[in-house]
mmCIF file of C-alpha atoms in Angstrom:
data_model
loop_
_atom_site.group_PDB
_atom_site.id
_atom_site.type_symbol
_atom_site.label_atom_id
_atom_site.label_comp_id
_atom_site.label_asym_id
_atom_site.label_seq_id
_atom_site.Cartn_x
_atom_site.Cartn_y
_atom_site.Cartn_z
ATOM 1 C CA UNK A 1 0.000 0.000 0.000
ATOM 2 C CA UNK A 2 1.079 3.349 -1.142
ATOM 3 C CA UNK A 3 1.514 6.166 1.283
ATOM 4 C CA UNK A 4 2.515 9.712 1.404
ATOM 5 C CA UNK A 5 3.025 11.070 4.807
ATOM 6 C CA UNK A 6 3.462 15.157 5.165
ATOM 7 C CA UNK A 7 4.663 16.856 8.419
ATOM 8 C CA UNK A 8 5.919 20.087 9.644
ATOM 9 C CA UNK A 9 2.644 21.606 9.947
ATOM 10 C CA UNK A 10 1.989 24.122 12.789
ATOM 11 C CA UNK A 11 0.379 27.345 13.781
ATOM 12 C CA UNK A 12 2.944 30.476 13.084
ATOM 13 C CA UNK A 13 2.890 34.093 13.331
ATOM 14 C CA UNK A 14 2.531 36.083 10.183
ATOM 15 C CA UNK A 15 6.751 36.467 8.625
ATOM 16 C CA UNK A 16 7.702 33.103 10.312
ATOM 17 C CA UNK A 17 8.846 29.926 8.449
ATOM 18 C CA UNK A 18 8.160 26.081 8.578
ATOM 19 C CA UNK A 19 9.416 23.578 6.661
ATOM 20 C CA UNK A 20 7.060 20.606 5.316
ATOM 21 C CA UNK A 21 8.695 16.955 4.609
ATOM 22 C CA UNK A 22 7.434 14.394 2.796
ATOM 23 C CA UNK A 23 7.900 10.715 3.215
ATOM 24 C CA UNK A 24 6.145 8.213 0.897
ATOM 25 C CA UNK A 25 6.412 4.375 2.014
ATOM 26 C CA UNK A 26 5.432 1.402 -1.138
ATOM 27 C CA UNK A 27 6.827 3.464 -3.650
ATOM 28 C CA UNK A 28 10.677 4.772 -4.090
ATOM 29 C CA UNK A 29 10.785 8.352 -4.271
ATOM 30 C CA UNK A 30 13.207 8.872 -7.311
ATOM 31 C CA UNK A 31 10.518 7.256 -9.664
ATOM 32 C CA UNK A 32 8.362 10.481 -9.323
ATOM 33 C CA UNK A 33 8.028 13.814 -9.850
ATOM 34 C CA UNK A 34 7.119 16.070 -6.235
ATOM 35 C CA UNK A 35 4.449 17.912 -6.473
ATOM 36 C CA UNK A 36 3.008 20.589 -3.449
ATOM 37 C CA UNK A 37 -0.644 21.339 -3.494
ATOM 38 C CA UNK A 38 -2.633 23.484 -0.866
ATOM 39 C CA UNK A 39 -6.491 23.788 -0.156
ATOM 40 C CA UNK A 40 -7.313 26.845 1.697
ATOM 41 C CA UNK A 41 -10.956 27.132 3.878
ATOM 42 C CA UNK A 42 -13.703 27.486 0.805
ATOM 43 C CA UNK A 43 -10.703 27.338 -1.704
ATOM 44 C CA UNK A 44 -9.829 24.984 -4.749
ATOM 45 C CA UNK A 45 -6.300 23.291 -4.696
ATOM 46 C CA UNK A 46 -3.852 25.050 -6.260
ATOM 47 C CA UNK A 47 -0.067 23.469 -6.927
ATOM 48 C CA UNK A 48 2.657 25.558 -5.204
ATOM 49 C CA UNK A 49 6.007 24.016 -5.998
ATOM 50 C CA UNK A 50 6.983 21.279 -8.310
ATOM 51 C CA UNK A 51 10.350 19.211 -8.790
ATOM 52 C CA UNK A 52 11.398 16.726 -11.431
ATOM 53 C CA UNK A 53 12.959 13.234 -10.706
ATOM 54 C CA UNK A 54 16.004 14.571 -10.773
ATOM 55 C CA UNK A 55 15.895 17.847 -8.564
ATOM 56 C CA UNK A 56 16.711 19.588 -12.118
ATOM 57 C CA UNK A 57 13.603 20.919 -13.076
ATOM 58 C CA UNK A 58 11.961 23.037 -9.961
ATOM 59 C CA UNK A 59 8.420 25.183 -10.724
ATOM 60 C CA UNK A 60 7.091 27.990 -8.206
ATOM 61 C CA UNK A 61 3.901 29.421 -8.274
ATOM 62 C CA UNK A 62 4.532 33.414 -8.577
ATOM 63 C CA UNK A 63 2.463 33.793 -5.261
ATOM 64 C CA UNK A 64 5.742 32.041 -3.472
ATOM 65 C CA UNK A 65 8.329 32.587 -5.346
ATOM 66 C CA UNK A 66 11.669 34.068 -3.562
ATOM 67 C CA UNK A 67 9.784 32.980 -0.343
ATOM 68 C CA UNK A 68 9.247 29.123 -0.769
ATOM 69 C CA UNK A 69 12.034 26.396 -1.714
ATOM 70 C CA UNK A 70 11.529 23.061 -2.653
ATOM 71 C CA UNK A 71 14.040 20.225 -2.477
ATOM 72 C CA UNK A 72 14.304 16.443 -2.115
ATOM 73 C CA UNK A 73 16.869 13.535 -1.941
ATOM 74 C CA UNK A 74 16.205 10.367 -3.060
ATOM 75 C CA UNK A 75 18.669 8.521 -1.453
ATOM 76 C CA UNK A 76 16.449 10.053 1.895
ATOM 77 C CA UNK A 77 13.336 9.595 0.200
ATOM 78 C CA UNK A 78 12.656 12.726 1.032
ATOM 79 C CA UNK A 79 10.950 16.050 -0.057
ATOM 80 C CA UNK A 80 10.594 19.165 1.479
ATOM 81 C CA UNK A 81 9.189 22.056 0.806
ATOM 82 C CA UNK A 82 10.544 25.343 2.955
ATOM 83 C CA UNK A 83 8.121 27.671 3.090
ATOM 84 C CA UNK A 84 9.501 31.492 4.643
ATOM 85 C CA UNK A 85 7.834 35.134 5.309
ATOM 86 C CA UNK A 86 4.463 33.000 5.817
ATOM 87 C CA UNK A 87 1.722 34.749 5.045
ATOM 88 C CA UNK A 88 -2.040 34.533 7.002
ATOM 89 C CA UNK A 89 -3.320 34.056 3.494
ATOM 90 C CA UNK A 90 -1.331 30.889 3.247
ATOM 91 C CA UNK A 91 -3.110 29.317 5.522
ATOM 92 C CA UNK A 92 -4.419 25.836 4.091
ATOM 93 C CA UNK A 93 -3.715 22.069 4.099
ATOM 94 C CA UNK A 94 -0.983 21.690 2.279
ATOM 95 C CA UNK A 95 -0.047 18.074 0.174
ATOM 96 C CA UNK A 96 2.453 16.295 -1.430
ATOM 97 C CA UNK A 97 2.018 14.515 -4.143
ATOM 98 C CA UNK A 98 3.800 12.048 -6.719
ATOM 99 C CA UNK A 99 3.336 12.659 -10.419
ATOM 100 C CA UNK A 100 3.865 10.019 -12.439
ATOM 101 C CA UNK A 101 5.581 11.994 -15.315
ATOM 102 C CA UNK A 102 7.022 15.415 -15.201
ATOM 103 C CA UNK A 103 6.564 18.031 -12.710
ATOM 104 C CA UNK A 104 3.014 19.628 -13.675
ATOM 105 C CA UNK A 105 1.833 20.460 -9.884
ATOM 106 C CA UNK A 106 0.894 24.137 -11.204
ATOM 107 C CA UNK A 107 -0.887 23.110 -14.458
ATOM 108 C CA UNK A 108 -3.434 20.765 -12.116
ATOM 109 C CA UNK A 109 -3.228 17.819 -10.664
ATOM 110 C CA UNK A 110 -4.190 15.061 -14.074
ATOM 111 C CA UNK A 111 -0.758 13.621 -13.363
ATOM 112 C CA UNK A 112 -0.781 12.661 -9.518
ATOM 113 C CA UNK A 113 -0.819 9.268 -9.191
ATOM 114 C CA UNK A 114 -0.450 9.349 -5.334
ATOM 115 C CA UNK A 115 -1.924 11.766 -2.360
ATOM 116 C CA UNK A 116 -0.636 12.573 0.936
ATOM 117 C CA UNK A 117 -3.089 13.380 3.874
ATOM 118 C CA UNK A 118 -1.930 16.934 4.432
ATOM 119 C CA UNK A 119 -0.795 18.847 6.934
ATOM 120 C CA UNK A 120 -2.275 21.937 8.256
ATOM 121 C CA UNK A 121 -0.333 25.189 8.022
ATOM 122 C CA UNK A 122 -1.806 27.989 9.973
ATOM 123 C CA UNK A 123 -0.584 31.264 9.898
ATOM 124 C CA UNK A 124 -1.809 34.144 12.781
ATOM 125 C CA UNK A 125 -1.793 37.575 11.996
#
């Protein structure tokens, strides 16, 4: 069975930072794109931050870029996505995601093959 386990969630203070890993267990790690999605109250899901395979190809949403950094290491089987200067707007649940192909997080979600649970960012003003 295939799962993708986020944590780092938290409440913060508006300016703050967290950082949100990602852990999948039944699949390896390499063989997939990482995408981040977040779902904010009475919002669609949007995609935030892709990266390829590789680490080579990395995709930010404009609404995060400078602020937000993804990474991963597949010998770790690990992704991460640090996420700086929070804003209260950015509150959501925020997921991680496998895509079976090529990083596509912030064209939709057609090419997730695998869900996390999310984790709840909250961010006070």
């Amino acid at each position: 069975q295939v799962q993708l386990v986020e944590s780092g969630g938290g409440l913060v203070h508006v300016g703050e930072s967290l950082r949100l890993s990602c852990t999948p267990s039944g699949i390896a790690l390499g063989y997939y794109a990482i995408g981040w999605f977040r779902q904010a109250p009475g919002k669609e899901r949007e995609g935030v931050s892709c990266i390829s395979r590789d680490g080579g190809t990395i995709y930010y949403a404009d609404f995060v870029k400078g602020r937000f950094s993804i990474s991963r290491d597949n010998a770790d089987n690990t992704a991460w996505l640090q996420m700086n200067n929070l804003e209260p707007e950015e509150t959501a649940v925020y997921y991680c995601a496998a895509e079976r192909y090529e990083p596509a997080c912030l064209s939709g979600d057609s090419g997730v093959d695998y869900w996390g649970e999310g984790t709840l960012v909250s961010v006070s003003s």
